Amino acid sequence: MRYFSMAALAVMGLMMSGCSSDDNFLGDDAQGVSKGNVVTLTTTVGLDEGSESKGTSRALAVDFDAKKATKTFAAGEKMALVYKNTSNETVKVESDALAEGDIVTGGKSATFTFTLTDPNRAQDVTYIYPAAMATDAGAVNYDALASQNGTLATLSSGLDLATYTGAWTGGTSLPAATLDNQLAILALTLKNSTGSSTITSGLTQVTVSDGTNTYTVTPTSSTFGTDVIYVAIRPVTAALSYTATDGTTNYTKTATSRTYAAGDFYNLGLRMVIPSFTINGSGTKVVFAPGNLQYNDSETTYKWRFAANQYDYVGAWDTTTWVDLLGWGTWTGSSPNPLNTSKTPSDYSWDSSDFTQESLLADATQRSYNWRTLTYSEWNYIIKSRTTTTTNMPTGTNSGNAKYTKATVAGVEGVILFPDNYAHPAGTTVSVSSAAYNNTEDNAFTTFTVDAANWTYMEAAGAVFLPAAGYRNGTTVSLTQTHGVYWSQTNFISTDANDFQFSANYLRVLYESKNGGRSVRLVREVE
């Protein structure tokens, strides 16, 4: 892991003279032209390259081999100026856009022109560069950092913040000053868990969180198209948490705590982990499908799908459309029979090939995986035996080893399962209330209430939600808000099969009659 400092950007006053270096040349003195209460002033901004081989300034044409980052001005850029008028009102103005003729010394210096109305020269002024980082009220617009696109060009021209506040020079001229860099810059290269391949260019979203601030990076096209993602963050000492997705697979990483200083550049290579669930003592890990399994016999080609959201379920039985409460084993083998509603248990059997309909899944991104059903012992291991670590959990929750919790997500009751290692996303709004299960072996300690928007962050971090989708007897569906039953592949006796079930007062692995319609949530194994 390497980093290097970025030397400060210098803003020099109008009366500056005697420069000894071409690199520090700031141009001729500028004169204010008064037109009643309107004053046009210019100030020349320099990019101070400094003497260290680490290189210059605030980003961001980066040469990783030379450990050098250089910034030059470009036509079209603007700077904001915040001042007080004679009525003691705060005013923000933006400079004219830079023209090619405003930029000198190889792009290291540029002259900005401002028009001020009735300025009070007894009050300090503030420079905010670039202008896009200033609010209309004249404050720094840190909210602009919440959504970024990961490109060096956009970060350099629109987000790479430097500021200065000081008094007018001689009561007439804008002050000579050095702007202070306010942000740390991350250059992220994300790899798979083994480090054998880079996954950055295939990602569709990356978030970086310091526990207080979250920065979401979304590409401008279907992929980042590059192996490096650039992110501007506020200075902090923290263990940064990262989540990423390619639209199919989610990845997470929590780095070791360190200081990320203003003005510094950090070149980070991270091994990302797929949030997963250990299902046995051998360490086999799985991820859950993105929704309950559903079937529609009326579809001509893609008769199977996963629910669009983890909290979605059908809640009825209509064979002309989608159904999702299936008899045991009716989704398995080369000739599945998901519309079987017989009340005779012997009419149900298990095909050892499990789910073989991947090619008929409506979501093309899921067709290449081998999906299957958990066994009795695997369900049991997930809720009882595996070791979990949960961090940054909302106030009022069990601190470090939650396996699951009761939950209401997007208005739907059910259970949240936490992966083996779960870092709760900073800034995610969750309402917490005490409501423990009455089984002493269960470790559900609270009820989470999460809306759909906040759930997306928890889902990206690997949380799984199983909705209380009820059950079916023949063609009659019973919806009890807190009741959910999910099949396993394990036969219990001739008439019954094991399942995972929960209600308001219990969570357990037990058994049900094979003829009952229950929910199905498939899994796939990961490395």
XYZ file of C-alpha atoms in Angstrom:
527
model
C 0.000 0.000 0.000
C 1.525 3.307 -1.090
C 0.541 6.895 -0.649
C 2.030 10.253 -1.303
C 1.247 13.793 -0.308
C -0.190 16.312 -2.691
C 1.391 19.727 -2.248
C -0.943 22.624 -1.644
C -2.422 24.690 -4.423
C -1.389 28.343 -4.116
C -3.612 31.332 -4.695
C -1.469 34.454 -4.941
C -2.700 38.002 -4.438
C -2.877 40.763 -6.956
C 0.107 42.694 -5.666
C 2.547 39.750 -5.578
C 5.906 40.436 -7.207
C 9.491 39.207 -7.248
C 8.733 35.569 -8.092
C 11.963 33.624 -8.466
C 10.649 30.636 -10.383
C 8.758 30.253 -13.631
C 6.720 27.550 -11.903
C 5.504 30.170 -9.451
C 4.846 32.917 -12.021
C 1.505 34.532 -11.291
C 1.214 37.213 -13.989
C 0.873 40.972 -13.793
C -0.917 42.856 -11.064
C -4.661 43.005 -11.552
C -6.674 46.169 -11.064
C -10.213 46.486 -9.732
C -12.550 48.392 -12.008
C -15.379 50.106 -10.112
C -18.759 50.552 -11.777
C -20.888 52.045 -9.036
C -21.253 49.232 -6.528
C -20.124 46.524 -8.993
C -16.430 45.592 -8.958
C -14.628 43.262 -11.365
C -11.512 41.691 -9.875
C -9.082 39.038 -10.997
C -6.913 36.705 -8.993
C -4.267 34.345 -10.273
C -4.167 30.805 -8.974
C -1.003 28.746 -9.074
C -0.457 25.033 -8.770
C 2.678 24.717 -6.650
C 4.615 21.674 -7.797
C 6.846 21.552 -4.746
C 10.299 20.058 -4.495
C 9.503 16.432 -3.684
C 9.479 13.685 -6.266
C 6.088 12.721 -4.875
C 4.751 15.332 -7.237
C 2.309 18.092 -7.247
C -0.912 19.286 -5.960
C -4.374 18.060 -5.799
C -4.565 15.383 -8.420
C -4.641 14.055 -10.706
C -2.932 12.812 -13.793
C -1.407 9.855 -11.968
C 1.813 8.056 -12.837
C 1.853 5.131 -10.409
C 5.351 3.957 -11.352
C 6.849 7.390 -10.744
C 4.631 7.953 -7.707
C 3.655 11.267 -9.217
C 0.355 13.058 -9.603
C 0.103 16.283 -11.550
C -2.754 18.699 -12.035
C -3.034 21.395 -14.642
C -5.820 23.852 -15.237
C -8.213 23.350 -18.103
C -10.473 25.659 -20.032
C -13.968 25.800 -18.572
C -13.009 25.414 -14.909
C -14.385 27.847 -12.311
C -13.646 28.918 -8.733
C -16.124 30.212 -6.136
C -15.594 33.333 -4.036
C -17.610 33.941 -0.850
C -17.691 37.465 0.596
C -19.777 39.847 2.721
C -21.501 42.847 1.148
C -22.018 46.172 2.909
C -25.380 44.935 4.190
C -23.451 42.144 5.969
C -25.051 39.516 3.730
C -23.062 36.488 2.621
C -22.708 36.328 -1.148
C -21.291 33.555 -3.297
C -20.137 34.243 -6.829
C -18.499 32.017 -9.392
C -15.669 33.143 -11.580
C -15.929 33.336 -15.322
C -15.038 30.043 -16.930
C -11.347 29.788 -17.717
C -10.384 30.482 -21.316
C -7.229 29.106 -22.865
C -5.648 32.553 -22.615
C -6.189 32.591 -18.838
C -3.920 29.585 -18.349
C -0.127 30.035 -18.301
C 3.121 28.324 -17.248
C 2.226 24.987 -18.764
C -1.149 24.890 -17.083
C 0.221 25.488 -13.584
C -1.240 29.003 -13.227
C -4.518 30.582 -14.255
C -6.288 33.890 -13.821
C -9.881 33.860 -12.601
C -12.218 36.843 -13.002
C -14.986 37.668 -10.515
C -17.739 40.262 -10.489
C -18.573 41.435 -6.956
C -21.467 43.656 -5.945
C -20.887 46.132 -3.110
C -18.222 44.062 -1.305
C -17.368 44.864 2.303
C -13.588 44.787 2.265
C -13.433 44.791 6.058
C -14.736 41.205 6.060
C -12.801 38.061 5.137
C -13.287 36.285 1.833
C -13.234 32.562 1.162
C -12.010 30.707 -1.909
C -13.631 27.353 -2.750
C -12.075 25.480 -5.607
C -13.569 24.026 -7.736
C -16.786 26.054 -7.792
C -18.901 22.894 -7.953
C -17.946 22.240 -4.328
C -19.628 25.433 -3.086
C -23.294 25.670 -2.087
C -25.472 28.618 -3.061
C -25.226 29.746 0.571
C -21.448 29.919 0.337
C -20.569 26.796 2.330
C -18.598 23.765 1.211
C -20.900 21.301 -0.529
C -19.751 18.054 1.063
C -22.988 16.427 -0.112
C -21.470 16.416 -3.587
C -19.134 13.645 -2.413
C -22.013 11.251 -1.696
C -22.385 10.325 -5.386
C -19.317 9.954 -7.590
C -18.555 8.190 -10.880
C -15.073 6.895 -10.104
C -13.263 8.684 -12.923
C -10.125 10.725 -12.458
C -11.313 13.476 -14.782
C -14.579 14.086 -12.952
C -12.948 13.978 -9.533
C -10.178 16.359 -10.589
C -12.406 18.969 -12.203
C -15.465 18.795 -9.971
C -14.732 17.336 -6.533
C -11.089 17.803 -5.555
C -11.645 20.437 -2.883
C -9.268 23.180 -1.681
C -10.238 26.237 0.381
C -8.823 29.371 2.003
C -10.288 32.126 4.172
C -8.473 35.426 4.733
C -8.593 39.214 4.754
C -8.430 41.554 1.793
C -4.894 42.732 1.035
C -4.442 46.431 1.733
C -8.181 46.761 1.980
C -8.555 46.696 -1.808
C -7.143 43.516 -3.345
C -8.095 39.890 -2.994
C -5.682 38.245 -0.550
C -2.526 36.391 -1.374
C -3.039 32.883 -0.050
C -2.378 29.188 -0.201
C -5.443 27.015 -0.490
C -5.549 24.010 1.823
C -6.574 20.667 0.405
C -9.617 19.344 2.263
C -9.952 15.776 0.970
C -8.069 12.519 0.757
C -8.039 10.767 -2.612
C -8.339 6.972 -2.908
C -7.273 5.034 -5.993
C -8.946 1.622 -5.600
C -8.010 -1.580 -7.376
C -10.398 -4.331 -6.279
C -9.505 -8.008 -6.597
C -11.263 -11.265 -5.876
C -10.787 -12.965 -2.507
C -7.678 -14.869 -3.634
C -6.099 -11.876 -5.329
C -5.834 -13.824 -8.588
C -7.900 -11.440 -10.708
C -9.070 -7.843 -10.754
C -12.833 -7.337 -10.563
C -12.914 -3.528 -10.711
C -13.798 -3.144 -14.382
C -16.850 -5.388 -14.095
C -18.471 -3.620 -11.156
C -21.610 -1.524 -11.402
C -21.454 0.121 -7.976
C -18.966 0.594 -5.150
C -19.581 2.219 -1.765
C -16.993 3.410 0.728
C -18.018 4.081 4.329
C -16.068 5.476 7.290
C -18.841 4.753 9.801
C -20.308 8.248 9.461
C -20.058 9.177 5.789
C -20.921 6.939 2.842
C -19.636 7.566 -0.683
C -21.443 5.769 -3.508
C -19.586 5.355 -6.776
C -21.695 4.536 -9.821
C -20.126 4.254 -13.292
C -21.269 6.291 -16.248
C -21.678 3.133 -18.370
C -22.449 -0.544 -17.767
C -18.912 -1.134 -16.433
C -16.229 1.054 -14.978
C -14.059 0.206 -17.972
C -10.895 0.594 -15.925
C -9.052 -1.274 -13.209
C -8.810 1.790 -10.951
C -11.658 3.645 -9.248
C -10.974 7.109 -7.822
C -12.878 8.301 -4.754
C -12.606 11.580 -2.838
C -13.338 11.264 0.901
C -13.268 13.553 3.915
C -10.189 13.112 6.137
C -10.750 10.484 8.794
C -9.089 7.913 11.015
C -11.218 4.804 10.585
C -11.505 1.261 9.316
C -13.081 1.948 5.927
C -15.762 -0.501 4.804
C -16.234 -1.267 1.112
C -19.136 -2.925 -0.676
C -19.305 -3.616 -4.394
C -21.565 -5.370 -6.875
C -21.457 -6.393 -10.510
C -25.243 -6.723 -10.580
C -25.094 -10.417 -9.716
C -22.534 -10.898 -6.958
C -21.961 -8.697 -3.929
C -18.517 -8.176 -2.405
C -17.416 -6.639 0.887
C -14.203 -5.620 2.628
C -13.389 -3.866 5.905
C -9.838 -2.498 5.940
C -7.580 -2.026 8.951
C -8.056 1.294 10.696
C -5.679 4.036 9.568
C -5.540 7.776 9.034
C -6.586 9.212 5.675
C -5.219 12.754 5.678
C -6.325 15.817 3.757
C -4.219 16.390 0.677
C -2.846 12.847 0.568
C -3.278 10.253 -2.142
C -3.724 6.535 -1.338
C -3.166 3.774 -3.853
C -5.080 0.798 -2.423
C -5.306 -2.782 -3.640
C -8.098 -4.640 -1.820
C -9.093 -8.290 -1.786
C -12.874 -8.294 -1.705
C -14.916 -11.015 -0.040
C -18.287 -12.383 -1.130
C -20.563 -12.162 1.950
C -21.525 -15.782 2.515
C -22.875 -18.347 4.961
C -20.877 -21.324 6.223
C -23.148 -24.380 6.116
C -21.043 -27.190 7.632
C -17.949 -28.006 9.662
C -15.911 -28.424 6.470
C -16.269 -24.729 5.742
C -18.483 -24.928 2.651
C -19.936 -21.488 1.959
C -23.045 -20.454 0.057
C -24.870 -17.308 -1.013
C -28.641 -17.157 -1.181
C -30.667 -16.466 -4.310
C -31.826 -12.833 -4.572
C -35.459 -13.802 -3.925
C -37.871 -16.684 -3.377
C -38.297 -19.164 -6.230
C -41.398 -18.557 -8.397
C -43.028 -20.419 -11.304
C -45.442 -19.450 -14.108
C -46.669 -22.192 -16.428
C -48.161 -19.582 -18.797
C -44.749 -18.223 -19.733
C -43.575 -19.540 -23.092
C -39.852 -19.755 -22.327
C -38.664 -18.468 -18.964
C -41.053 -20.203 -16.601
C -38.899 -19.760 -13.477
C -37.652 -16.652 -11.748
C -36.418 -15.316 -8.433
C -38.674 -12.702 -6.856
C -37.642 -9.189 -7.862
C -36.913 -8.280 -4.234
C -36.073 -10.435 -1.250
C -39.202 -9.191 0.521
C -41.562 -10.043 -2.380
C -43.949 -12.989 -2.364
C -47.122 -13.850 -4.301
C -49.551 -14.474 -1.432
C -52.105 -16.371 -3.557
C -52.464 -19.481 -5.723
C -53.386 -18.760 -9.346
C -51.980 -21.198 -11.898
C -52.445 -18.699 -14.737
C -49.746 -16.481 -13.249
C -46.799 -16.716 -10.858
C -46.935 -19.042 -7.846
C -44.353 -19.535 -5.091
C -45.739 -21.893 -2.397
C -44.544 -25.251 -3.725
C -45.076 -28.838 -2.588
C -41.914 -30.665 -1.466
C -39.618 -31.621 -4.346
C -41.901 -30.202 -7.062
C -39.129 -27.879 -8.317
C -36.543 -30.677 -8.725
C -35.363 -32.864 -11.578
C -35.758 -32.669 -15.335
C -39.575 -32.937 -15.144
C -40.650 -30.767 -12.218
C -44.310 -30.506 -11.217
C -44.618 -27.178 -9.351
C -48.411 -26.962 -9.833
C -49.042 -30.190 -7.909
C -51.653 -29.437 -5.209
C -52.433 -33.028 -4.163
C -53.149 -33.513 -0.451
C -51.610 -36.995 -0.517
C -47.989 -36.963 0.797
C -47.005 -40.008 -1.302
C -47.599 -37.898 -4.444
C -44.428 -35.958 -3.609
C -40.836 -37.123 -4.024
C -37.358 -35.691 -4.191
C -35.215 -35.839 -7.348
C -31.572 -35.999 -6.259
C -30.531 -33.709 -9.122
C -32.326 -30.893 -7.243
C -33.120 -27.726 -9.235
C -32.142 -28.256 -12.877
C -34.084 -25.416 -14.494
C -31.336 -22.768 -14.509
C -31.624 -22.283 -18.273
C -35.282 -21.326 -17.803
C -34.631 -18.596 -15.230
C -35.963 -15.232 -16.372
C -32.860 -13.429 -15.082
C -30.029 -14.199 -17.496
C -27.387 -13.226 -14.931
C -28.455 -16.160 -12.715
C -28.517 -18.922 -15.350
C -24.840 -19.876 -15.163
C -24.958 -20.906 -11.502
C -25.812 -24.290 -10.034
C -28.660 -23.501 -7.666
C -29.764 -26.018 -5.044
C -31.794 -26.482 -1.865
C -30.262 -26.532 1.622
C -30.380 -29.739 3.673
C -31.772 -30.046 7.187
C -28.283 -30.000 8.720
C -27.233 -26.989 6.611
C -30.212 -24.918 7.752
C -29.402 -25.946 11.313
C -25.758 -24.975 10.933
C -26.668 -21.532 9.615
C -28.907 -20.628 12.554
C -27.062 -22.452 15.351
C -23.484 -23.599 14.751
C -21.598 -21.180 12.527
C -19.407 -18.399 13.898
C -20.438 -14.899 12.936
C -18.988 -11.427 13.379
C -21.229 -8.397 13.058
C -19.812 -4.875 13.309
C -21.191 -1.328 13.315
C -24.586 -2.667 14.350
C -27.375 -0.201 15.231
C -27.633 0.916 18.838
C -29.580 -1.516 20.971
C -28.575 -4.703 19.160
C -26.365 -7.608 20.161
C -22.853 -6.360 19.556
C -20.791 -8.930 17.784
C -22.193 -12.349 16.925
C -25.688 -12.028 15.517
C -26.739 -14.846 13.199
C -30.246 -13.530 12.523
C -32.951 -11.224 13.787
C -36.682 -10.765 13.462
C -37.425 -8.014 10.973
C -39.893 -5.992 9.002
C -38.456 -4.991 5.624
C -40.404 -2.714 3.272
C -43.484 -3.401 5.382
C -43.114 -7.204 5.184
C -42.456 -9.277 8.307
C -39.861 -12.023 8.315
C -36.308 -12.863 9.369
C -32.953 -11.323 8.443
C -30.005 -13.734 8.259
C -26.566 -12.138 8.684
C -23.598 -13.574 6.731
C -20.550 -14.894 8.587
C -18.960 -11.436 8.513
C -21.312 -8.496 8.355
C -20.456 -4.798 8.602
C -23.650 -2.797 8.912
C -23.524 0.057 6.357
C -22.960 3.457 7.899
C -25.858 5.840 7.623
C -28.418 3.068 7.108
C -31.596 3.929 9.004
C -32.915 1.005 11.051
C -35.515 1.104 13.811
C -34.693 -1.340 16.604
C -37.066 -2.735 19.229
C -36.594 -5.537 21.735
C -38.531 -8.671 20.879
C -36.555 -11.818 21.583
C -37.681 -15.276 20.497
C -38.723 -17.421 23.445
C -36.393 -20.272 22.463
C -33.237 -19.976 24.553
C -31.105 -21.528 21.793
C -32.137 -18.800 19.375
C -30.152 -15.562 19.310
C -32.652 -13.199 17.739
C -32.436 -10.300 20.156
C -34.376 -7.492 18.522
C -36.705 -6.639 15.684
C -35.279 -4.526 12.863
C -37.632 -2.294 10.894
C -36.104 -1.191 7.580
C -37.643 0.571 4.589
C -36.926 -0.531 1.021
C -34.353 2.201 0.355
C -32.256 1.401 3.434
C -32.601 -2.335 2.855
C -30.653 -2.024 -0.393
C -27.562 -1.074 1.634
C -27.974 -3.996 4.027
C -28.540 -6.360 1.109
C -25.365 -5.136 -0.603
C -23.466 -5.921 2.608
C -24.733 -9.514 2.435
C -27.836 -9.553 4.645
C -30.561 -11.993 3.532
C -34.281 -11.484 4.168
C -36.779 -14.352 4.260
C -40.340 -12.982 4.144
C -43.146 -14.537 6.151
C -44.942 -15.701 2.997
C -47.442 -18.015 4.690
C -48.280 -21.548 3.529
C -50.688 -23.410 1.254
C -53.061 -26.339 1.871
C -54.373 -27.598 -1.447
C -55.207 -24.378 -3.281
C -55.942 -22.387 -0.126
C -53.251 -19.937 0.938
C -53.029 -18.880 4.582
C -51.171 -15.643 5.248
C -50.151 -15.142 8.844
C -47.985 -12.045 8.901
C -45.282 -13.532 11.095
C -45.279 -17.103 9.723
C -42.751 -18.363 7.185
C -41.746 -21.908 6.164
C -38.831 -22.751 3.820
C -38.232 -26.252 2.487
C -35.063 -28.271 2.899
C -34.173 -31.172 0.617
C -34.122 -33.658 3.513
C -36.737 -36.399 3.928
C -37.884 -36.815 7.542
C -40.382 -39.679 7.328
C -42.517 -41.023 4.493
C -45.094 -38.271 4.909
C -42.941 -35.365 6.134
C -39.842 -33.419 5.112
C -37.637 -31.077 7.130
C -37.946 -27.330 6.803
C -36.853 -24.013 8.322
C -39.753 -22.228 9.973
C -40.417 -19.150 12.061
C -43.311 -17.219 13.579
C -43.735 -14.474 16.149
C -42.495 -16.735 18.963
C -40.057 -19.255 17.501
C -37.393 -19.908 14.891
C -36.329 -23.522 14.273
C -35.623 -26.351 11.858
C -38.408 -28.912 12.079
C -40.666 -30.765 9.595
C -43.965 -30.425 7.713
C -46.174 -32.636 5.581
C -44.792 -32.958 2.057
C -48.127 -32.013 0.526
C -48.113 -28.492 1.946
C -47.103 -25.532 -0.157
C -44.043 -23.778 1.291
C -41.504 -21.148 0.212
C -38.251 -22.104 -1.541
C -35.034 -20.071 -1.298
C -32.179 -21.657 -3.247
C -28.441 -21.250 -2.651
C -25.236 -21.626 -4.653
C -21.784 -22.502 -3.387
C -18.921 -20.005 -3.518
C -15.148 -20.326 -3.221
